[in-house]
Amino acid sequence: MEASSWLTGPLVYLGAAVLAVPLARFVGLGSIIGYLGAGILIGPWGLQLVTNPKDMLHFSEFGVVLMLFLVGLELEPRRLWSLRYAVFGWGSAQLAGSAALMVGVGVLAGLDWRLALVAALGLAMSSTAIGLGVLNERGLMNTTSGQSVLSVALLQDVAAIPILALLPLLASAQAHGHGGGWLGAAKALGVIAIIVFGGRLLIRPALRWIARSDTPEIFTAASLLLVVATAALMQTVGLSMALGAFLAGVLLAESEYRRELETDLEPFKGLLLGLFFIAVGMSIDFAVVLGSPWVIAAVVLGFLLLKAFVLWGMGRLMPLPRAERPVFVILLAQGGEFGFVVFQTAAQAGVIDATVSSLLVAAVAISMLVTPLLLVAADRWLIPLLAGQTRRTLDELHEPQNQAVIIAGFGRYGQVVGRMLYANGIQPTVLDTDAEQIEAMRKFGWRVYYGDATRLDLMRTAGAASAKILVLAIDDVVQSVEVAKMVRENFPGLTIVARARNVRHYFDLLDAGVTLIERETLDSALMSARSVLEQLGWERHQARTLALRFRRHNVDQLLQMAPHRKDEARLIAAAKQGRQQLEALFAQERDEAATRQARAGWSGEGEGRGTPPR
């Protein structure tokens, strides 16, 4: 359908997404399969509302770029450095192992070795968009499997440099010289160096200068400009735009503007990622699929099985919990968006013909389409089976409990609460889902049950209907809020005492009806602040009073800000006002203390112990 106005395209894309995604989530298939289905529906082989999906695919790839930038913001350079062995070790093992197996099978099947190599390199890559999108959707990014998927995905983006440099060398000598590839690789490395060193020297000062203008929309524009410029710089030398954005994000992970950047870019990322998945669905060439259905099926099934074989072996050697291995394998066994680039570039260079390129592109797109379906199947059958094998040696909670206190989550926070209760003769019912953590606690004599507190039936067994208090100390923020909502709805007489990991978690718990919330770092930070004041000359009781007053003011301020937490301008204004009130309160107290000491006839020499140093 030809666009009659600039409104037609957005109307079609947004309408398809709004209809398909909620329907897919309702039947338990997840949002990604909804986007892919919407693309198929409106594409050339569906209702033909869009006839040229390639333009949308190129535009929407920017969603992947934004996602990698935001992932980079979560990884400080030191943390990224700690992943270097996983990135270059396990990432290289996956790419090289999968490619070698596929090349061997292709050559044995009678393919030309150049065709087999190009196909293997393209199919060995995985979809960063789907992999990290699923991890974010499920809240698994910080799990062992999530970090493993991220490590392999990063290596694949880095591998774009030598793979793209290799393609001209595989072409005929008449079409391409042999030196262009290495020159391109040198340019690529130079651009990466510019991003790394230029980012440290220029980006942060520039953001500070822009922030001083106190114009939020310009800061948002600068955030987008930063990502677009980095992506464009990488694209000029034929590299993955996502890799450049990731590097820029890592460089800003320790910046004071990290949270502002995340807040500004998150809405754009979600929308563009959705458009990317829609474009992938539209780009499936069903003419190729219908023309060679058995060949396509054999290619898809063959490369998925070969990659799964390599990945399952890696999963057994890596420190991956058994129940997390299926997600790790499925998210990396699929083909990826970079495969589209490899096959199109190889066809242009004359390494493979256009028909083979279309067939391989269709195989990659279909593998991306079936990945969410494989995850649904794994969730329903394989993961519970593996989790059951892990838990067989554990005492699962199956007998009704009647303790007054339930602790959900027995990590570093829950253990402190539990020890305090035990020391005062209170025996709580303790639930956790980490098998290794449970085993470790039991070695020290703790009675910890395996149990998922998000399950209503298990909470009934744990005694939630008769208990007085639930200590909500679950590490995962999403699960924590889910438990709070379920308990408020089903056990209104159960008082929740919750741990919040950060301010956002604090607000989400408030929305869920929880009122007794403690941020995990607040009191420890205030204890450190008290120690600093004492070492600088404040009396112990005075430092304690100041810390308690600061704590009370901080909690009151959060409660005042909670109704406006979605209005950024009002939130910032409330924060500034609260800071000014606190400073004025402390200044008044210092003046009053000095006046009292002067009236008491204290000498200047004793002032250092009674008042803060001037």
XYZ file of C-alpha atoms in Angstrom:
614
model
C 0.000 0.000 0.000
C 1.438 3.328 -1.021
C 1.510 5.885 1.769
C -0.923 8.721 1.028
C 0.476 10.802 3.845
C 3.136 10.685 6.503
C 0.477 9.474 8.969
C -0.274 6.223 7.141
C 2.899 4.371 8.117
C 2.755 5.154 11.867
C -0.973 4.343 11.852
C -0.341 0.879 10.392
C 2.659 0.013 12.581
C 1.219 1.274 15.852
C -2.200 -0.221 15.163
C -0.721 -3.645 14.421
C 1.449 -3.522 17.555
C -1.373 -2.390 19.837
C -3.570 -5.247 18.623
C -1.036 -8.071 18.301
C 1.205 -7.629 21.362
C -1.485 -7.678 24.101
C -3.092 -10.672 22.359
C 0.226 -12.552 22.251
C 0.921 -11.823 25.924
C -2.620 -12.861 26.840
C -2.083 -16.338 25.364
C 1.348 -16.587 27.006
C 3.598 -16.120 23.951
C 5.344 -12.890 25.019
C 5.569 -9.485 23.371
C 8.315 -10.359 20.867
C 6.232 -13.032 19.119
C 3.409 -10.474 19.055
C 5.581 -7.967 17.209
C 6.818 -10.624 14.769
C 3.253 -11.783 14.128
C 2.137 -8.192 13.563
C 4.886 -7.798 10.953
C 3.806 -10.920 9.096
C 0.176 -9.768 9.217
C 0.743 -6.318 7.667
C 3.653 -7.308 5.405
C 3.826 -8.264 1.714
C 2.646 -11.808 2.482
C -0.192 -10.762 4.777
C -2.589 -7.874 4.295
C 0.001 -6.052 2.136
C -0.412 -2.841 4.095
C 3.375 -2.444 3.764
C 5.160 -3.557 0.609
C 8.736 -2.397 1.246
C 9.830 -3.729 4.665
C 13.564 -3.194 4.049
C 13.332 0.553 4.644
C 11.625 -0.007 7.992
C 14.148 -2.702 8.915
C 17.066 -0.308 8.400
C 15.340 2.452 10.384
C 14.197 0.223 13.238
C 17.672 -1.301 13.688
C 18.290 1.851 15.696
C 16.208 0.230 18.447
C 18.927 -2.419 18.802
C 21.498 0.374 18.926
C 19.655 2.130 21.761
C 19.278 -1.149 23.640
C 23.019 -1.830 23.523
C 23.735 1.732 24.648
C 21.487 1.256 27.699
C 23.064 -2.139 28.432
C 26.449 -0.430 28.311
C 25.228 2.164 30.827
C 24.612 -0.685 33.282
C 28.153 -2.019 32.880
C 30.864 0.037 34.511
C 34.300 -0.394 32.876
C 35.560 -2.422 35.835
C 32.591 -4.760 35.602
C 33.060 -5.099 31.841
C 36.727 -5.866 32.430
C 35.687 -8.626 34.814
C 33.717 -10.192 31.920
C 36.694 -10.217 29.554
C 37.374 -13.929 30.000
C 33.731 -14.795 29.400
C 33.529 -12.483 26.362
C 36.695 -13.625 24.602
C 36.737 -17.134 26.052
C 33.198 -18.468 25.922
C 32.160 -16.030 23.192
C 34.967 -17.204 20.925
C 34.208 -20.845 21.753
C 30.583 -20.400 20.699
C 31.323 -18.554 17.465
C 34.267 -20.677 16.376
C 32.734 -23.972 17.493
C 29.367 -23.361 15.825
C 30.962 -22.074 12.607
C 33.413 -24.988 12.406
C 30.643 -27.576 12.818
C 28.482 -25.915 10.169
C 31.382 -25.585 7.717
C 32.168 -29.281 8.171
C 28.565 -30.336 7.590
C 28.272 -28.020 4.571
C 31.425 -29.341 2.911
C 30.349 -32.944 3.557
C 27.004 -32.085 1.936
C 28.854 -31.040 -1.232
C 28.779 -27.245 -0.876
C 31.608 -25.044 -2.100
C 33.845 -24.252 0.881
C 33.420 -20.499 0.419
C 29.631 -20.797 0.470
C 29.816 -23.092 3.493
C 32.087 -20.638 5.340
C 29.939 -17.574 4.632
C 26.746 -19.425 5.605
C 28.388 -20.730 8.793
C 29.684 -17.318 9.866
C 26.302 -15.668 9.273
C 24.292 -18.414 10.959
C 26.680 -18.648 13.932
C 25.652 -15.128 14.960
C 22.695 -14.705 17.337
C 20.036 -12.016 17.650
C 21.158 -9.432 20.180
C 17.748 -7.780 19.980
C 15.766 -10.893 20.875
C 18.332 -12.251 23.344
C 18.695 -9.128 25.450
C 15.047 -8.200 24.917
C 13.902 -11.501 26.439
C 16.374 -11.149 29.314
C 15.079 -7.651 30.119
C 11.449 -8.755 29.804
C 12.026 -11.628 32.234
C 14.300 -9.690 34.600
C 17.179 -12.123 33.948
C 19.875 -9.674 32.865
C 21.757 -9.907 36.177
C 21.511 -13.698 36.467
C 24.323 -16.066 35.520
C 22.610 -17.029 32.269
C 21.896 -13.370 31.476
C 25.534 -12.346 31.895
C 26.597 -15.361 29.826
C 24.264 -14.422 26.970
C 25.533 -10.833 27.129
C 29.168 -11.990 27.011
C 28.622 -14.128 23.913
C 26.585 -11.373 22.224
C 29.394 -8.865 22.821
C 31.951 -11.165 21.228
C 29.690 -11.570 18.208
C 29.507 -7.797 17.789
C 33.288 -7.580 18.073
C 33.587 -10.399 15.520
C 31.831 -8.185 12.986
C 35.228 -6.571 12.280
C 37.109 -9.644 10.995
C 34.025 -11.235 9.394
C 33.244 -8.194 7.253
C 36.956 -7.856 6.454
C 37.029 -11.494 5.339
C 34.173 -11.278 2.814
C 36.088 -9.302 0.123
C 38.971 -11.783 0.458
C 36.601 -14.639 -0.335
C 35.373 -12.899 -3.484
C 37.034 -13.380 -6.843
C 40.269 -11.467 -7.359
C 38.718 -9.654 -10.329
C 35.911 -8.230 -8.231
C 37.903 -7.195 -5.156
C 41.525 -6.700 -4.259
C 43.042 -8.563 -1.369
C 44.148 -5.505 0.569
C 40.796 -3.787 1.058
C 39.685 -6.078 3.857
C 42.712 -5.437 6.045
C 42.516 -1.704 5.400
C 38.886 -1.781 6.518
C 39.861 -3.648 9.675
C 42.505 -1.015 10.459
C 39.958 1.757 9.975
C 37.537 -0.074 12.242
C 40.069 -0.369 15.045
C 40.901 3.310 14.633
C 37.246 4.313 14.995
C 36.907 2.207 18.160
C 39.962 3.943 19.599
C 38.429 7.338 18.767
C 35.202 6.405 20.554
C 37.015 5.106 23.639
C 39.501 7.932 24.107
C 37.390 10.723 22.637
C 34.459 9.665 24.775
C 36.413 10.021 27.997
C 37.828 13.420 27.031
C 34.846 15.052 25.309
C 31.473 13.428 26.042
C 31.262 14.013 29.807
C 32.325 17.693 29.676
C 29.883 18.248 26.824
C 27.018 16.699 28.808
C 27.867 18.878 31.835
C 27.799 21.980 29.642
C 24.433 20.988 28.117
C 22.958 20.113 31.532
C 23.832 23.587 32.833
C 21.404 25.029 30.280
C 18.642 23.527 32.483
C 16.598 22.586 29.403
C 15.394 18.956 29.685
C 14.374 18.600 26.035
C 17.845 19.680 24.874
C 19.449 17.116 27.159
C 17.177 14.470 25.600
C 18.214 15.675 22.150
C 21.874 15.512 23.190
C 21.364 11.941 24.443
C 19.932 10.888 21.087
C 22.652 12.804 19.241
C 25.324 10.941 21.186
C 23.926 7.528 20.229
C 23.243 8.515 16.603
C 26.720 9.998 16.155
C 28.432 6.948 17.610
C 26.358 4.600 15.464
C 27.028 6.669 12.333
C 30.754 6.676 13.046
C 30.798 2.896 13.304
C 28.679 2.482 10.187
C 31.091 4.539 8.083
C 33.701 1.790 8.483
C 31.203 -1.055 8.095
C 30.998 -2.017 11.755
C 28.093 -2.921 14.008
C 26.329 0.269 15.069
C 25.237 -1.537 18.227
C 28.848 -2.242 19.227
C 29.723 1.456 19.022
C 26.679 2.422 21.068
C 27.582 -0.201 23.660
C 31.101 1.215 24.011
C 29.687 4.729 24.409
C 27.340 3.451 27.109
C 30.158 1.769 29.029
C 32.187 4.980 28.942
C 29.254 6.833 30.539
C 28.371 4.109 33.077
C 30.193 6.008 35.822
C 28.916 9.407 34.714
C 26.720 11.503 36.971
C 24.230 11.692 34.095
C 23.790 7.938 33.760
C 20.258 7.868 35.188
C 19.126 10.876 33.161
C 20.366 9.180 29.985
C 18.515 5.982 30.852
C 15.298 7.861 31.583
C 15.487 9.883 28.369
C 16.264 6.975 26.019
C 14.199 4.129 27.483
C 10.905 5.102 25.727
C 12.650 5.420 22.347
C 14.352 2.057 22.805
C 11.150 0.169 23.544
C 9.255 1.657 20.614
C 12.051 1.190 18.079
C 12.753 -2.366 19.237
C 9.091 -3.158 18.652
C 9.341 -1.691 15.148
C 12.475 -3.789 14.544
C 10.662 -7.023 15.377
C 7.725 -5.944 13.188
C 10.172 -5.301 10.331
C 11.764 -8.741 10.789
C 8.312 -10.322 10.518
C 7.590 -8.332 7.344
C 10.954 -9.257 5.812
C 10.338 -13.016 5.754
C 10.219 -13.879 2.033
C 7.538 -16.533 1.897
C 8.114 -16.941 -1.859
C 11.521 -18.413 -1.068
C 10.054 -20.445 1.798
C 7.226 -21.858 -0.334
C 9.569 -22.462 -3.258
C 11.994 -24.597 -1.200
C 10.166 -25.523 2.004
C 12.165 -28.663 2.780
C 15.488 -26.965 2.123
C 14.522 -24.073 4.421
C 13.321 -26.493 7.096
C 16.551 -28.487 6.856
C 18.719 -25.348 7.113
C 16.787 -23.956 10.090
C 16.631 -27.264 11.957
C 20.231 -28.115 11.092
C 21.893 -24.912 12.286
C 19.684 -24.686 15.388
C 20.677 -28.228 16.413
C 24.382 -27.706 15.685
C 24.504 -24.456 17.671
C 22.450 -25.987 20.467
C 24.933 -28.875 20.662
C 27.847 -26.450 21.090
C 25.942 -24.237 23.543
C 24.724 -27.123 25.699
C 28.294 -28.353 25.997
C 29.379 -24.853 27.002
C 26.541 -24.673 29.513
C 27.771 -27.840 31.224
C 31.291 -26.421 31.509
C 30.252 -22.915 32.526
C 28.995 -22.100 36.056
C 25.392 -22.134 34.833
C 22.608 -23.474 37.087
C 20.939 -26.443 35.413
C 17.536 -24.734 35.208
C 19.044 -21.705 33.402
C 20.731 -23.675 30.612
C 17.687 -23.937 28.303
C 17.273 -20.141 28.178
C 21.002 -19.726 27.494
C 20.895 -22.270 24.659
C 17.676 -21.088 23.013
C 18.587 -17.373 23.045
C 21.945 -18.026 21.373
C 20.980 -20.882 19.022
C 18.836 -18.658 16.796
C 20.147 -16.652 13.891
C 20.657 -12.918 14.265
C 20.173 -9.597 12.545
C 23.880 -9.437 11.705
C 23.336 -12.524 9.520
C 21.220 -10.331 7.217
C 24.217 -8.004 6.780
C 26.672 -10.883 6.166
C 24.528 -12.545 3.494
C 23.623 -9.322 1.691
C 27.265 -8.166 1.694
C 28.455 -11.581 0.507
C 25.928 -11.511 -2.355
C 27.070 -8.038 -3.406
C 30.687 -9.197 -3.326
C 29.871 -12.221 -5.508
C 30.752 -14.859 -2.896
C 27.209 -16.285 -2.992
C 24.373 -15.693 -5.454
C 21.206 -13.744 -4.704
C 18.985 -16.846 -4.499
C 21.150 -18.461 -1.835
C 21.327 -15.159 0.035
C 17.499 -14.913 0.091
C 17.235 -18.496 1.317
C 19.694 -17.910 4.169
C 18.019 -14.625 5.152
C 14.663 -16.417 5.288
C 16.194 -19.166 7.451
C 17.548 -16.589 9.915
C 14.217 -14.747 10.076
C 12.305 -17.986 10.694
C 14.715 -18.977 13.469
C 14.075 -15.611 15.114
C 10.346 -16.222 14.742
C 10.404 -19.659 16.405
C 12.707 -18.626 19.283
C 9.930 -17.179 21.487
C 7.870 -20.328 20.797
C 10.789 -22.517 21.884
C 11.075 -20.457 25.078
C 7.402 -21.009 25.828
C 7.846 -24.765 25.337
C 10.954 -24.760 27.553
C 9.123 -22.817 30.263
C 6.299 -25.334 30.307
C 8.188 -28.620 30.106
C 12.006 -28.543 30.086
C 12.835 -25.930 32.755
C 10.436 -27.354 35.388
C 11.930 -30.795 34.729
C 15.507 -29.534 35.199
C 14.522 -27.418 38.199
C 12.872 -30.495 39.709
C 16.093 -32.458 39.284
C 17.954 -29.678 41.084
C 15.476 -29.567 43.928
C 15.136 -33.294 44.566
C 17.742 -33.143 47.314
C 16.052 -30.138 48.947
C 13.242 -30.191 51.484
C 10.481 -28.463 49.583
C 7.792 -26.679 51.529
C 4.839 -29.074 51.465
C 3.689 -29.161 55.101
C 1.566 -26.234 56.358
C 3.462 -23.752 58.561
C 2.090 -21.597 61.372
C 4.925 -19.235 62.324
C 4.164 -15.576 63.018
C 6.840 -14.335 60.591
C 7.633 -15.352 56.992
C 10.893 -14.279 55.345
C 10.797 -14.349 51.534
C 14.352 -14.188 50.224
C 17.305 -15.258 52.349
C 20.192 -13.464 50.723
C 22.497 -11.001 52.452
C 19.576 -8.773 53.522
C 17.179 -11.489 54.632
C 19.918 -13.248 56.615
C 20.497 -10.185 58.811
C 16.785 -9.987 59.585
C 16.643 -13.718 60.242
C 19.618 -13.690 62.608
C 18.087 -10.829 64.565
C 14.822 -12.746 64.938
C 16.543 -16.020 65.882
C 18.618 -14.191 68.498
C 15.386 -13.021 70.138
C 13.675 -16.394 70.146
C 11.547 -15.912 67.027
C 11.486 -18.834 64.558
C 10.378 -17.567 61.112
C 9.389 -19.577 58.048
C 12.157 -18.868 55.510
C 11.649 -19.197 51.729
C 14.189 -18.915 48.937
C 14.536 -20.110 45.309
C 18.327 -20.279 44.998
C 19.260 -23.950 45.425
C 22.937 -23.200 46.027
C 22.082 -20.553 48.626
C 19.710 -22.935 50.395
C 22.343 -25.673 50.536
C 24.914 -23.231 51.898
C 22.555 -21.971 54.607
C 21.609 -25.485 55.667
C 25.254 -26.330 56.213
C 25.227 -23.649 58.928
C 22.086 -25.043 60.539
C 19.482 -22.714 59.036
C 16.062 -24.172 58.228
C 15.391 -22.731 54.763
C 12.666 -24.084 52.484
C 12.672 -24.087 48.720
C 9.701 -21.983 47.704
C 8.681 -19.354 45.168
C 6.867 -16.608 47.084
C 5.078 -15.437 43.917
C 2.951 -18.617 44.039
C -0.324 -18.171 45.907
C -0.633 -21.858 46.810
C 2.852 -21.956 48.303
C 2.236 -18.828 50.374
C -0.893 -20.449 51.761
C 1.220 -23.473 52.735
C 3.782 -21.137 54.314
C 1.035 -19.868 56.614
C 0.417 -16.442 55.083
C -3.256 -16.572 56.098
C -2.387 -16.756 59.816
C 1.076 -15.137 59.974
C 1.450 -11.592 61.248
C 4.415 -10.311 59.237
C 5.995 -10.985 55.853
C 9.605 -9.812 55.509
C 9.939 -9.163 51.772
C 13.679 -9.430 51.061
C 13.693 -10.855 47.517
C 16.611 -9.622 45.392
C 14.698 -9.413 42.114
C 12.781 -6.124 41.971
C 10.049 -7.364 39.626
C 9.363 -10.474 41.695
C 9.409 -8.429 44.899
C 6.676 -6.098 43.636
C 4.723 -9.067 42.269
C 4.759 -10.749 45.698
C 3.687 -7.511 47.397
C 0.682 -7.124 45.083
C -0.331 -10.765 45.470
C -0.098 -10.624 49.271
C -2.035 -7.343 49.556
C -4.792 -8.825 47.410
C -5.039 -12.280 49.032
C -3.769 -11.772 52.601
C -4.850 -8.257 53.645
C -4.164 -9.010 57.315
C -0.498 -9.837 56.677
C 1.772 -6.863 57.393
C 4.584 -6.489 54.846
C 8.003 -5.223 55.935
C 9.863 -4.761 52.648
C 13.393 -4.136 51.468
C 13.799 -1.690 48.568
C 16.906 -1.911 46.404
C 16.603 1.674 45.180
C 14.212 4.623 45.030
C 12.359 3.269 41.997
C 11.768 -0.017 43.814
C 10.625 2.013 46.845
C 8.003 3.817 44.752
C 6.808 0.558 43.141
C 6.303 -0.988 46.574
C 4.373 2.080 47.693
C 2.121 1.690 44.655
C 1.572 -1.930 45.675
C 0.236 -0.808 49.057
C 3.353 -1.449 51.173
C 4.111 1.206 53.804
C 6.928 -0.339 55.901
C 9.836 -0.079 53.461
C 13.552 0.248 54.120
C 16.117 1.029 51.458
C 18.977 -1.403 51.771
C 21.819 1.139 51.632
C 20.315 4.069 53.535
C 21.131 3.091 57.121
C 24.615 1.755 56.346
C 25.422 5.008 54.529
C 24.135 7.049 57.478
C 26.280 5.017 59.886
C 29.306 5.866 57.756
C 28.278 9.526 57.718
C 28.030 9.475 61.538
C 31.555 8.065 61.747
C 32.828 10.825 59.465
C 31.220 13.536 61.617
C 32.634 12.013 64.823
C 36.122 11.877 63.346
C 35.798 15.549 62.383
C 34.989 16.591 65.960
C 31.227 16.258 66.430
C 29.977 14.719 69.685
C 28.640 11.166 69.260
C 25.137 12.053 70.416
C 25.094 15.059 68.081
C 26.209 12.996 65.072
C 23.538 10.424 65.925
C 20.862 13.129 66.177
C 21.873 14.629 62.824
C 21.813 11.212 61.154
C 18.368 10.388 62.542
C 17.053 13.785 61.494
C 18.489 13.327 58.002
C 16.875 9.880 57.814
C 13.469 11.166 58.879
C 13.683 14.052 56.425
C 14.757 11.732 53.602
C 11.876 9.321 54.169
C 9.349 12.175 54.443
C 10.691 13.688 51.255
C 10.293 10.403 49.350
C 6.707 10.118 50.508
C 6.040 13.684 49.335
C 7.672 12.976 45.972
C 5.865 9.664 45.409
C 2.648 11.142 43.906
C 4.748 13.075 41.352
C 7.259 10.371 40.459
C 6.089 10.212 36.829
C 6.279 13.993 36.431
C 10.015 14.602 36.026
C 9.818 18.397 36.343
C 7.856 18.282 39.613
C 10.071 15.487 40.905
C 13.232 17.548 40.346
C 11.626 20.633 41.904
C 10.567 18.640 44.995
C 14.076 17.185 45.355
C 15.683 20.635 45.194
C 13.199 22.055 47.687
C 13.807 19.182 50.096
C 17.565 19.637 49.922
C 17.251 23.362 50.650
C 14.953 22.688 53.629
C 17.385 20.169 55.076
C 20.352 22.526 54.680
C 18.392 25.333 56.345
C 17.401 23.009 59.207
C 20.985 21.939 59.849
C 22.265 25.524 59.629
C 19.691 26.626 62.208
C 20.704 23.801 64.539
C 24.393 24.724 64.261
C 23.605 28.340 65.141
C 21.464 27.284 68.102
C 24.175 24.928 69.368
C 26.787 27.674 69.124
C 24.498 30.078 71.039
C 23.899 27.540 73.817
C 27.607 26.902 74.184
C 28.384 30.643 74.304
C 25.829 31.152 77.050
C 27.294 28.240 78.996
C 30.624 30.066 78.952
C 32.472 27.504 76.869
C 35.895 28.531 75.679
C 37.007 28.476 72.118
C 39.297 25.561 72.876
C 36.396 23.337 73.812
C 34.403 24.260 70.766
C 35.821 21.446 68.689
C 34.026 18.827 70.821
C 30.730 20.610 71.155
C 30.042 22.176 67.772
C 30.943 21.363 64.241
C 34.223 22.987 63.189
C 33.777 26.343 61.481
